[in-house]
Amino acid sequence: MSGRDLAGGVAPPAAVRGALELLGVRRLLLGIHDAAFPADPEGDLGRGTPYGRAGRDLLAFARSLGFTGVQLGPQGLTSPVNASPYDATQFSRNPLSLDLAGLCADGLLSADTLAAVRRQAADADSGRVDQARAWQTLARVEQEIWTHFRRTAAQGQGGGMAEGFARFQRDEADWLVRDGLYALLCRMYGERGWRDWTGPEAELDRRLWAPLPGEEERAAARRAQLAAVYRDSLSAYACTQFLLDRQHRDLHRFVGGIGLELFGDLQIGFSEADAWFARSFLLPNYVLGAPPSRTNPEGQPWNYPLLDPARYLDAAGNPGPALRYLVRRVERMLGDYDGLRIDHPHGLICPWVYRADQEDQLTAVQQGARLFAAPDLADHRELARYAIVRPDQLDRTRPRYDDHWVRSLDPDQVRRYGLLLAAIMDAARKQGRDVSGIACEILSTQPYPIQRVLAEHGLGRFRITQKGNLADPADVYRGENGRPEDWIMLGNHDTPPIWRLADGWQTEGAARVQADYLATRLVPDPAERDAWAARTAADAGALVQARAADLFVGPAGNVMLFFTDLLGMRELYNRPGVVSPDNWSLRVPADYRRLYHERLGRNRAINLPLALAAALRARGLDAHRPDLVKELDRLAG
């Protein structure tokens, strides 16, 4: 499907484009994860995908509003019991994102099977993903896809798909083989993860890619044996990944054709499959978590493995296995996307770690330490070998998780802290990318080492304005404290939709506080601010529109809107720290266009022309371009 198929109304209004340029907004991204794309009447697995017609239609709709790009979530393979994309595989894509209608058109799925999937999807709740049902449907269709693919390839049909598949298997063999073997072994061991495998070969299978000294030949022989015996199963796994890769490349061409950039999400977490493969170069005995902070006072035990700093480089100073793994992953992503969101860069630069074997994980994370800033801690003596800072560079009057626990660094120390990020930036530059295409998810905390490393590369941070402390003029989430390289947003996948918050502000009596603050941002004449704030505080819709306008006033030059905020939705997408089938399952309604315009009429969805006009007036730019503001007012309705 080409951009021409959806050309009607794709081009954004000239006034919106002009306003973004005049305000210095380089990018306006729509944030949405694969699972959240709307139901496709042509056939999906009961879970969203950007690859089908419904997904492309949503992206064309976003472009028609004025968005310049889309920020997808991690697209890795999740498990039937854990839908979080941040725990997904780092190389393999999720087969639940397959566009079945496209496969049917390619002759890889029968019309009868597609019709059966459509009937089942019609019976399901299209507003939520039923993970178990989606996986059951996939199990029924995946073998048929492989059967048709083999037949098509054997008959020399399929427009070069067989040749493409052969190249894909050759070029991506490193991760295809290991991810395929892991999926195979999990089935062999009763659908259990590698830590729970039992049996005669279980010890070796757990170490298949990380054998003990003297065990290398036996592990290599075991890998070869499994690959030979289960060749067809591994090829079927590779085929699914090839088809996903093919559909992704088609999508990439499509979004480029309508003027959108495609951003990927470089998550910090490791899936079980990735940890199984990488255990020989993962940090022993410690895992990554979130320390106590202003917005998360208890901290969070994420239990994510980390690359071992001792394996970043080899004895000669060349890239070691940990660094090679990261670079390979980043290079693959850069080939698939126009830009990258780096999830929790703390994990790359200044990780907060805690002991993996402590029974009470919450207490463990609260008693953790900064990996590179623990030169002499009595409760973490084993971390001293990784220390970059000296004891005299620590401010021991502060908690060890404080942003200023490290108070000074010399240039060589900054370089050592930034080794992994520098490798990412080098990979990006080699592919012709600039700094503005890298978004770093720095949230409420920015330890001094991270501040120094980001400054070295000219990278910004995130400003989530709904979290702003309006009593603190220096708060990091307030828009006026942004910088041109920063990324500003109302919320993200982990926060309540702004509409839900605004209704709460009304009932809690906080609306006037919000409006008074926004008046200082949006109303140039101080004499008019009180009356404006009174009117705005009385209307939750007006308060949200003012919050949206605040994003564009500056100085942050990159704006992101999560789909729930744009469309006026109130349901939570993810409640952090809670395991629930409601997490990661919310979808854009199938009739989102009608709902969006209906909500706009009630002031209950983000009105971009209205926000941009307000931002231009706040900056005094309406006097320079009255024609532009007049056109935006007309578009706003």
XYZ file of N, CA and C in Angstrom, residues 460-563:
312
model
N 19.210 16.700 24.872
C 18.276 17.257 25.834
C 17.659 16.193 26.723
N 16.672 16.590 27.488
C 15.972 15.714 28.418
C 14.470 15.832 28.195
N 13.700 15.055 28.938
C 12.244 15.108 28.860
C 11.697 16.083 29.904
N 10.657 16.791 29.534
C 9.921 17.668 30.448
C 8.441 17.259 30.385
N 7.967 16.542 31.392
C 6.571 16.093 31.440
C 5.797 17.102 32.285
N 5.089 17.994 31.618
C 4.580 19.175 32.303
C 3.485 18.870 33.318
N 2.755 17.765 33.140
C 1.709 17.467 34.122
C 2.301 17.184 35.495
N 3.596 16.851 35.560
C 4.257 16.556 36.825
C 4.905 17.783 37.463
N 4.767 18.941 36.818
C 5.453 20.132 37.304
C 5.035 20.528 38.711
N 6.024 20.884 39.507
C 5.776 21.421 40.842
C 5.640 22.927 40.723
N 4.423 23.418 40.783
C 4.177 24.831 40.528
C 4.600 25.719 41.686
N 4.973 25.104 42.809
C 5.485 25.876 43.942
C 6.994 26.076 43.860
N 7.637 25.411 42.903
C 9.093 25.476 42.780
C 9.459 26.035 41.410
N 9.894 27.285 41.343
C 10.232 27.882 40.042
C 11.336 27.147 39.291
N 12.156 26.380 40.010
C 13.274 25.681 39.370
C 12.922 24.246 38.988
N 11.670 23.837 39.171
C 11.313 22.442 38.918
C 11.593 22.040 37.469
N 12.135 20.832 37.298
C 12.586 20.390 35.970
C 11.436 20.165 34.998
N 10.235 19.959 35.498
C 9.112 19.669 34.606
C 8.392 20.917 34.118
N 8.743 22.061 34.626
C 8.107 23.308 34.162
C 8.674 23.697 32.806
N 7.778 24.083 31.893
C 8.178 24.344 30.517
C 9.204 25.446 30.366
N 9.122 26.478 31.203
C 10.048 27.598 31.056
C 11.489 27.215 31.382
N 11.667 26.064 32.044
C 13.019 25.612 32.387
C 13.622 24.712 31.315
N 12.914 24.549 30.209
C 13.415 23.715 29.128
C 14.531 24.405 28.356
N 15.140 23.623 27.485
C 16.169 24.113 26.583
C 15.787 23.709 25.156
N 16.338 24.359 24.151
C 15.930 24.034 22.776
C 16.090 22.566 22.411
N 17.053 21.870 23.002
C 17.279 20.467 22.664
C 16.365 19.513 23.429
N 15.532 20.032 24.342
C 14.684 19.184 25.180
C 13.441 18.697 24.436
N 12.799 17.690 25.047
C 11.540 17.126 24.560
C 10.486 17.381 25.628
N 9.390 18.027 25.242
C 8.363 18.419 26.196
C 7.054 17.727 25.845
N 6.293 17.354 26.858
C 5.058 16.590 26.638
C 4.125 16.757 27.828
N 2.840 16.530 27.598
C 1.868 16.551 28.691
C 2.007 15.315 29.568
N 2.248 14.173 28.933
C 2.380 12.910 29.643
C 2.955 11.868 28.711
N 3.080 10.652 29.223
C 3.586 9.552 28.395
C 2.806 8.284 28.723
N 3.367 7.129 28.357
C 2.630 5.878 28.550
C 2.465 5.505 30.025
N 3.233 6.134 30.913
C 3.179 5.792 32.336
C 2.382 6.795 33.166
N 1.821 7.814 32.544
C 1.124 8.850 33.302
C -0.371 8.835 32.990
N -1.186 9.377 33.880
C -2.619 9.482 33.579
C -2.842 10.426 32.403
N -3.862 10.176 31.584
C -4.191 11.135 30.528
C -4.485 12.509 31.129
N -4.126 13.542 30.406
C -4.296 14.904 30.914
C -5.757 15.216 31.204
N -6.688 14.584 30.459
C -8.114 14.838 30.671
C -8.571 14.288 32.013
N -8.045 13.172 32.385
C -8.359 12.572 33.691
C -7.829 13.482 34.811
N -6.608 13.998 34.616
C -6.025 14.881 35.619
C -6.817 16.176 35.742
N -7.190 16.747 34.604
C -7.885 18.038 34.629
C -9.206 17.943 35.371
N -9.923 16.845 35.176
C -11.174 16.667 35.930
C -10.877 16.582 37.420
N -9.758 15.946 37.761
C -9.363 15.871 39.168
C -8.983 17.231 39.725
N -8.296 18.033 38.920
C -7.949 19.380 39.376
C -9.203 20.189 39.697
N -10.255 19.969 38.899
C -11.503 20.685 39.138
C -12.106 20.305 40.486
N -12.171 18.998 40.758
C -12.818 18.541 41.988
C -11.941 18.755 43.220
N -10.621 18.821 43.012
C -9.702 18.961 44.151
C -9.369 20.412 44.459
N -9.878 21.325 43.649
C -9.595 22.734 43.890
C -8.228 23.183 43.416
N -7.573 22.381 42.576
C -6.230 22.729 42.097
C -6.263 23.434 40.748
N -7.450 23.568 40.136
C -7.537 24.146 38.800
C -7.055 25.589 38.780
N -7.368 26.364 39.801
C -6.967 27.772 39.802
C -5.447 27.900 39.913
N -4.816 27.020 40.672
C -3.357 27.052 40.778
C -2.733 26.794 39.409
N -3.279 25.794 38.697
C -2.800 25.504 37.348
C -3.020 26.697 36.422
N -4.196 27.277 36.484
C -4.528 28.389 35.588
C -3.670 29.614 35.885
N -3.417 29.887 37.161
C -2.573 31.034 37.503
C -1.174 30.867 36.924
N -0.654 29.659 37.021
C 0.675 29.413 36.448
C 0.642 29.568 34.925
N -0.329 28.951 34.289
C -0.411 29.013 32.829
C -0.615 30.445 32.329
N -1.253 31.278 33.111
C -1.425 32.677 32.727
C -0.077 33.368 32.571
N 0.879 33.016 33.426
C 2.212 33.625 33.309
C 2.921 33.162 32.043
N 2.521 32.033 31.511
C 3.140 31.499 30.297
C 2.433 31.973 29.031
N 1.126 32.206 29.115
C 0.326 32.395 27.902
C -0.274 33.789 27.744
N -0.328 34.569 28.810
C -0.972 35.883 28.738
C 0.095 36.962 28.913
N 0.499 37.634 27.844
C 1.601 38.612 27.939
C 1.300 39.787 28.865
N 0.056 40.243 28.887
C -0.298 41.428 29.681
C -0.660 41.003 31.105
N 0.150 41.356 32.115
C -0.151 40.960 33.505
C -1.527 41.418 33.971
N -2.017 42.522 33.430
C -3.313 43.035 33.876
C -4.468 42.134 33.457
N -4.236 41.292 32.456
C -5.303 40.420 31.959
C -5.245 39.009 32.543
N -4.211 38.723 33.312
C -3.986 37.340 33.741
C -5.026 36.839 34.740
N -5.437 37.672 35.652
C -6.369 37.206 36.683
C -7.701 36.789 36.074
N -8.245 37.627 35.198
C -9.522 37.293 34.570
C -9.390 36.063 33.689
N -8.274 35.970 32.945
C -8.040 34.796 32.097
C -7.961 33.533 32.945
N -7.241 33.595 34.054
C -7.088 32.425 34.924
C -8.430 32.001 35.519
N -9.266 32.961 35.882
C -10.577 32.625 36.444
C -11.431 31.887 35.416
N -11.443 32.392 34.170
C -12.222 31.719 33.122
C -11.672 30.318 32.836
N -10.370 30.206 32.747
C -9.749 28.934 32.382
C -9.927 27.902 33.484
N -9.778 28.300 34.720
C -9.919 27.370 35.840
C -11.323 26.796 35.937
N -12.301 27.549 35.458
C -13.696 27.106 35.560
C -14.067 26.071 34.510
N -13.187 25.810 33.546
C -13.503 24.920 32.422
C -12.350 23.933 32.242
N -12.592 22.658 32.545
C -11.521 21.653 32.436
C -10.982 21.572 31.021
N -11.866 21.704 30.022
C -11.415 21.664 28.638
C -10.476 22.815 28.315
N -10.841 24.018 28.756
C -9.984 25.180 28.519
C -8.644 25.030 29.216
N -8.657 24.419 30.392
C -7.414 24.201 31.142
C -6.480 23.263 30.382
N -7.033 22.204 29.806
C -6.209 21.271 29.033
C -5.667 21.944 27.778
N -6.503 22.711 27.090
C -6.022 23.396 25.882
C -4.898 24.370 26.223
N -4.989 24.999 27.388
C -3.918 25.894 27.822
C -2.654 25.100 28.128
N -2.836 23.940 28.732
C -1.687 23.056 29.000
C -1.026 22.646 27.682
N -1.828 22.378 26.653
C -1.280 22.017 25.346
C -0.533 23.198 24.734
N -1.101 24.388 24.838
C -0.442 25.578 24.292
C 0.900 25.815 24.970
N 0.979 25.538 26.256
C 2.209 25.721 27.023
C 3.377 24.931 26.430
N 3.082 23.779 25.788
C 4.137 22.960 25.197
C 4.865 23.703 24.082
N 4.146 24.590 23.380
C 4.677 25.217 22.179
C 5.286 26.595 22.426
N 5.144 27.112 23.640
C 5.657 28.458 23.922
C 7.184 28.465 23.910
N 7.796 27.352 24.261
C 9.253 27.253 24.272
C 9.789 27.300 25.690
N 11.091 27.129 25.823
C 12.091 27.035 24.756
C 12.336 25.623 24.206
N 11.725 24.573 24.797
C 11.954 23.215 24.283
C 11.540 23.138 22.816
N 12.388 22.529 21.986
C 12.151 22.523 20.549
C 11.545 21.258 19.995
N 11.235 20.284 20.857
C 10.639 19.018 20.418
C 9.423 18.728 21.285
N 8.288 18.498 20.654
C 7.031 18.267 21.372
C 6.528 16.870 21.056
N 6.037 16.189 22.093
C 5.475 14.851 21.907
C 4.112 14.792 22.597
N 3.140 14.195 21.928
C 1.815 13.976 22.510
C 1.513 12.488 22.493
N 1.144 11.932 23.650
C 0.723 10.543 23.686
C -0.712 10.455 23.173
N -1.041 9.326 22.551
C -2.316 9.232 21.832
C -3.523 9.475 22.720
